[in-house]
XYZ file of C-alpha atoms in Angstrom:
400
model
C 165.234 147.205 118.437
C 162.090 148.463 119.987
C 159.660 146.203 121.935
C 157.505 143.249 121.020
C 154.154 143.630 121.925
C 152.893 140.370 123.665
C 149.703 138.785 124.648
C 150.456 136.378 127.109
C 147.904 133.897 128.151
C 147.640 131.119 131.075
C 144.876 129.502 132.992
C 146.523 129.012 136.580
C 144.192 129.943 139.233
C 146.777 129.007 142.456
C 149.118 131.400 143.932
C 152.121 128.543 143.571
C 155.107 128.168 141.756
C 152.953 128.382 138.511
C 152.166 131.879 139.650
C 155.955 132.038 140.510
C 156.686 131.405 136.824
C 154.148 133.626 134.738
C 154.598 136.761 136.941
C 158.709 136.302 136.751
C 158.662 136.243 133.299
C 156.179 138.460 133.141
C 158.416 141.265 134.774
C 161.154 140.258 133.429
C 159.775 141.212 129.499
C 158.643 144.128 131.529
C 161.663 144.628 132.506
C 163.341 144.237 129.195
C 161.202 146.600 127.223
C 157.744 144.728 125.969
C 154.571 145.718 126.473
C 152.922 142.693 127.979
C 148.830 141.635 127.884
C 148.103 138.835 130.262
C 144.844 137.377 129.201
C 143.415 134.625 132.115
C 140.668 133.714 134.448
C 142.872 134.754 137.455
C 145.087 137.344 137.247
C 148.814 136.455 138.192
C 150.636 140.428 137.144
C 148.835 142.627 138.102
C 147.802 143.613 134.514
C 143.963 142.957 132.862
C 143.293 142.425 129.913
C 140.272 144.044 129.837
C 138.495 147.293 131.921
C 137.172 145.881 134.846
C 139.202 141.827 134.576
C 140.598 142.168 137.668
C 137.317 141.424 139.115
C 135.630 139.289 137.034
C 138.748 137.010 137.319
C 138.816 137.001 140.820
C 134.467 135.951 141.440
C 135.864 133.302 138.450
C 138.464 131.849 140.365
C 137.171 132.194 143.820
C 134.127 130.358 142.273
C 135.762 128.207 140.889
C 138.505 127.381 143.808
C 135.294 127.130 145.851
C 133.702 123.917 143.322
C 133.935 120.826 144.630
C 133.065 118.760 141.021
C 133.970 115.168 140.134
C 137.210 115.298 138.251
C 135.055 114.395 134.911
C 133.187 117.585 134.711
C 136.444 119.936 135.537
C 137.613 118.071 132.443
C 134.507 119.132 130.682
C 134.791 122.652 131.804
C 138.539 122.564 130.671
C 137.725 121.381 127.091
C 134.770 124.093 127.137
C 137.611 126.601 128.249
C 139.300 126.140 124.460
C 137.070 128.508 122.283
C 135.756 130.991 125.391
C 139.558 131.220 125.778
C 140.473 132.105 122.449
C 137.591 134.495 122.341
C 138.888 136.272 125.269
C 142.458 137.030 123.414
C 140.570 137.811 120.240
C 138.525 141.130 122.189
C 141.689 141.492 123.961
C 144.026 141.997 120.640
C 141.740 144.045 118.834
C 143.402 147.081 120.924
C 145.897 145.273 122.181
C 147.495 143.927 118.238
C 150.262 141.492 119.289
C 153.408 140.662 117.819
C 152.762 136.899 119.358
C 150.387 134.956 121.734
C 152.547 133.326 124.592
C 150.793 130.537 126.580
C 151.402 127.992 129.337
C 150.376 125.400 128.128
C 147.702 123.661 130.040
C 145.484 120.373 129.947
C 142.962 119.996 127.021
C 143.672 123.942 126.336
C 143.639 124.974 123.349
C 142.674 128.832 123.452
C 146.191 130.174 122.550
C 146.877 128.388 118.884
C 142.821 129.226 117.747
C 143.265 132.314 118.689
C 147.053 132.779 116.887
C 145.844 131.320 114.033
C 142.652 133.806 113.601
C 145.191 136.773 114.770
C 147.401 135.336 111.607
C 150.186 135.351 114.685
C 152.587 132.656 115.595
C 151.785 130.886 119.473
C 154.706 130.802 121.460
C 153.939 127.673 123.892
C 155.699 127.477 127.246
C 155.593 123.844 128.460
C 156.415 122.470 131.772
C 155.466 119.173 132.181
C 153.912 116.297 129.696
C 150.481 117.025 131.552
C 148.188 113.722 129.947
C 151.134 112.048 130.395
C 150.777 113.114 134.583
C 147.315 112.591 134.742
C 146.823 109.500 133.299
C 150.100 108.432 135.583
C 147.809 109.536 138.625
C 144.992 107.911 137.633
C 143.045 111.579 137.197
C 142.259 111.561 133.678
C 138.675 111.185 132.304
C 139.128 112.074 128.579
C 142.677 110.556 127.729
C 141.941 110.482 123.556
C 140.650 114.238 123.464
C 143.160 114.928 126.028
C 145.739 113.529 123.597
C 144.550 114.824 120.818
C 144.607 118.599 121.871
C 148.063 118.310 122.894
C 149.005 116.991 120.095
C 147.366 119.564 117.452
C 148.415 122.297 120.323
C 152.474 121.090 119.993
C 152.186 120.576 116.514
C 150.613 123.862 115.714
C 153.207 126.249 118.087
C 155.824 128.013 116.312
C 158.068 127.782 119.038
C 157.790 125.310 122.328
C 160.171 126.457 125.422
C 160.183 123.486 127.322
C 161.951 123.959 130.622
C 164.819 120.867 130.651
C 166.201 119.021 127.220
C 164.820 115.632 128.789
C 161.132 117.862 128.368
C 162.219 118.808 125.209
C 162.360 115.514 124.118
C 159.171 114.187 125.247
C 157.760 117.068 123.916
C 159.040 116.503 120.257
C 158.030 112.772 121.233
C 154.924 113.905 121.620
C 154.391 116.225 118.413
C 156.316 119.294 118.490
C 158.137 120.308 116.162
C 162.026 119.511 117.083
C 163.440 122.564 115.326
C 161.381 124.553 116.679
C 161.578 122.874 120.073
C 163.869 124.733 122.559
C 165.082 124.436 126.258
C 164.625 127.460 128.899
C 164.856 126.384 132.029
C 163.726 128.389 134.683
C 165.523 130.847 136.319
C 165.821 133.433 139.157
C 166.519 136.978 140.133
C 169.865 137.035 141.793
C 170.186 140.625 142.887
C 167.041 139.560 145.397
C 169.964 138.265 147.268
C 171.541 140.542 148.710
C 173.077 142.036 151.993
C 169.766 142.415 153.522
C 168.676 139.392 152.150
C 171.590 138.027 154.349
C 170.577 139.589 157.126
C 167.422 138.391 157.031
C 168.251 135.282 157.364
C 170.935 135.534 160.504
C 167.803 136.878 161.996
C 165.822 133.958 161.151
C 168.502 131.422 162.682
C 168.845 133.896 165.902
C 164.558 133.831 165.947
C 165.598 129.733 165.685
C 167.710 129.317 168.025
C 170.527 127.918 166.182
C 173.731 128.760 166.483
C 176.057 130.408 164.090
C 178.369 126.844 164.009
C 175.071 124.844 163.459
C 174.318 123.578 159.991
C 171.021 124.159 158.762
C 169.701 122.189 155.747
C 166.614 124.035 154.237
C 163.705 122.495 151.886
C 161.629 124.787 150.519
C 158.348 123.742 148.390
C 154.922 122.144 148.813
C 155.702 118.820 151.039
C 154.721 115.866 149.456
C 154.976 112.009 151.088
C 157.397 111.334 148.027
C 160.012 113.696 148.629
C 160.847 111.483 151.387
C 161.578 114.127 154.095
C 161.632 111.773 156.816
C 164.931 110.268 155.425
C 166.560 113.986 156.233
C 164.966 114.000 159.563
C 166.561 110.263 160.112
C 169.870 111.578 159.179
C 170.179 113.859 162.677
C 170.311 111.154 164.388
C 173.889 110.094 163.365
C 176.274 111.730 165.380
C 178.416 112.989 162.563
C 175.274 115.029 162.219
C 174.585 116.423 165.465
C 174.812 119.512 164.246
C 172.792 119.438 161.667
C 169.185 121.624 162.137
C 166.351 120.714 159.270
C 164.687 124.171 158.242
C 161.130 123.822 156.227
C 160.163 125.913 154.142
C 156.268 125.466 153.584
C 153.027 123.706 153.586
C 151.910 120.269 152.032
C 150.264 116.854 153.461
C 153.931 115.627 154.400
C 154.519 118.295 157.048
C 152.411 116.958 159.793
C 154.104 113.170 158.892
C 157.797 115.042 159.318
C 156.910 117.129 162.771
C 156.043 113.301 163.940
C 158.779 111.583 163.030
C 160.840 114.435 164.721
C 158.940 113.887 167.189
C 159.342 110.258 167.248
C 163.210 110.401 166.452
C 163.473 112.903 169.796
C 165.280 115.143 167.185
C 161.880 118.232 167.149
C 163.803 120.509 168.598
C 166.315 120.466 165.118
C 163.355 120.437 162.782
C 162.036 124.006 162.048
C 158.951 124.135 160.101
C 158.294 127.680 159.354
C 155.220 127.179 156.753
C 154.314 129.387 153.909
C 156.396 132.478 153.527
C 155.661 135.654 151.045
C 157.617 136.019 148.274
C 159.706 138.921 149.694
C 160.835 136.777 152.435
C 161.868 133.822 150.603
C 165.610 135.137 149.705
C 165.975 135.890 153.347
C 165.264 132.199 154.607
C 167.447 130.483 151.290
C 169.934 132.926 152.772
C 169.884 130.984 156.268
C 170.482 128.066 155.056
C 174.585 126.338 154.552
C 172.517 123.972 152.289
C 169.507 123.493 150.274
C 167.588 120.057 150.086
C 165.382 118.401 147.271
C 165.241 114.932 147.754
C 163.554 113.540 145.465
C 162.288 115.592 142.021
C 160.675 114.059 138.965
C 162.043 113.634 135.554
C 162.080 116.596 133.838
C 161.251 119.250 135.905
C 163.410 123.005 136.593
C 163.127 123.415 139.997
C 162.613 126.831 141.048
C 164.222 125.741 144.419
C 167.368 125.373 142.597
C 167.676 128.397 141.017
C 166.811 130.655 144.526
C 169.769 128.706 146.017
C 172.190 128.631 143.171
C 171.543 132.836 143.253
C 171.774 132.302 146.975
C 175.037 131.052 146.973
C 174.093 128.303 148.564
C 175.127 124.466 147.926
C 172.698 122.207 146.547
C 172.252 118.659 147.842
C 169.901 116.845 144.824
C 169.582 113.751 143.190
C 172.018 112.128 140.380
C 169.551 112.580 138.085
C 169.364 113.791 133.887
C 166.970 117.044 133.873
C 169.023 118.610 137.431
C 172.693 117.803 135.113
C 171.529 120.096 132.588
C 172.581 122.250 135.298
C 175.064 121.051 137.512
C 178.132 119.175 138.530
C 178.727 116.927 141.605
C 181.407 119.270 143.629
C 180.769 121.985 141.271
C 178.177 123.650 141.915
C 176.116 121.319 143.518
C 176.680 117.885 145.776
C 174.990 115.280 144.086
C 173.321 111.362 145.507
C 171.935 108.250 143.925
C 167.727 108.921 143.800
C 166.306 107.267 146.517
C 169.441 106.183 148.524
C 168.893 107.324 151.705
C 172.752 106.137 153.012
C 173.913 107.984 149.734
C 171.817 110.814 151.061
C 173.483 111.344 154.282
C 176.910 110.887 152.762
C 176.335 113.819 150.316
C 175.159 115.870 153.800
C 178.243 114.753 155.993
C 180.291 116.292 153.018
C 178.929 119.597 153.290
C 178.810 119.941 157.056
C 182.004 118.426 157.835
C 183.870 120.571 155.871
C 182.402 123.952 155.263
C 185.269 125.612 153.346
C 183.751 122.775 150.372
C 180.628 124.071 150.992
C 181.264 127.835 150.340
C 183.212 127.062 147.363
C 180.598 124.845 145.492
C 177.654 127.897 147.197
C 180.049 130.147 145.390
C 180.782 128.539 142.391
C 176.917 127.808 142.295
C 176.603 131.399 141.646
C 179.002 132.184 139.546
C 177.875 129.566 136.880
C 173.741 131.367 137.633
C 175.475 134.404 136.340
C 177.739 133.319 133.676
C 174.885 131.295 132.301
C 172.091 133.611 132.920
C 169.933 131.508 134.279
C 167.967 133.907 135.519
C 164.274 135.881 134.677
C 165.947 138.258 132.268
C 167.533 136.034 130.561
C 164.872 133.818 129.686
C 163.428 137.071 128.770
C 166.071 138.116 126.288
C 166.038 133.850 125.372
C 161.886 134.076 124.323
C 162.933 137.412 122.169
C 165.675 135.565 120.384
C 163.683 133.055 119.544
C 160.570 134.853 118.265
C 162.870 137.312 115.936
C 165.074 133.740 114.353
C 160.978 133.090 114.119
C 160.556 135.836 111.981
C 163.708 135.946 110.412
C 163.043 132.441 109.194
C 159.429 133.324 107.606
C 161.258 136.235 105.785
C 163.166 134.386 103.873
C 162.094 132.589 100.388
C 161.351 129.013 100.401
């Protein structure tokens, strides 16, 4: 079966978890034999939509990031981007002739829908969060009715909607997406990266941090925010039964300084290691340095990248017992779950693994096995996207 020609559109500028998702999925689609053309203000996968677009995108993205505009002005730019983005997509499609447009959903953005309808091809929409709800909860939305109208139009108009969790799928359907064409495609990992070289890098990291072989490393990866409550992890270090516990923090964020200060106040700073942000190529080694990974808090609809990395590494994850995570993990099988926001439950979950290293290894190994069995990989996700598209084409060919 011949590969598909995919016009991939997104509006992200930051080089964060969103960019990881874009790069990994585009790479996986290409590895599966499909031709993907990225069309974006700032390229994330290294292929421009037109000659010179890379430099143009870098200039635009850099300028946008330097601007300190009021929130209302930013939203007006986002609204104006819809027709401009659609024009960019149509120009990119002129020579490329895509089978479909794939768009990462963005606030106020209907560029993909406009372009797909103009080109006469399907729109496949990826949704990672209920953006209007998020911005309203933060009190940061200046044009809520306009945002809600666009959200509904795009969700209702998309030929297929991909939601990263079942919880988010239900939210999307409630916001206008067609239930029969709304598919759950979670995040993923590349298990081949968690190999002997990554494990050796993990041992080297522990050595650099002066962490003994019989100490227990609890690791956190991500942008540290106050609501993550990493202070609870610091407090655990004071417990006598957890005297072998070290906390390794990978990433930056506004809560990093607070965590470091809490460690100093508690007298455990020698067991809290904040190593900062690392390149993507270094991440497998960092995760392999962990004896367990920590997700102290997460919103109710997310599909956290860090969970898939831990599963791929064979490292058990300690995470909240909530529906979006329980779509993937089961307590004492491939993770250890605790009641969200319960400091005592978090401490007990951590102690289970620190005091029973065999159980930690068993849970970690089962997690990797489950990831492989369920194909929670980026190439698996690429196959899910293409399978959904082919089902759509088959359905459209059936006489009604």
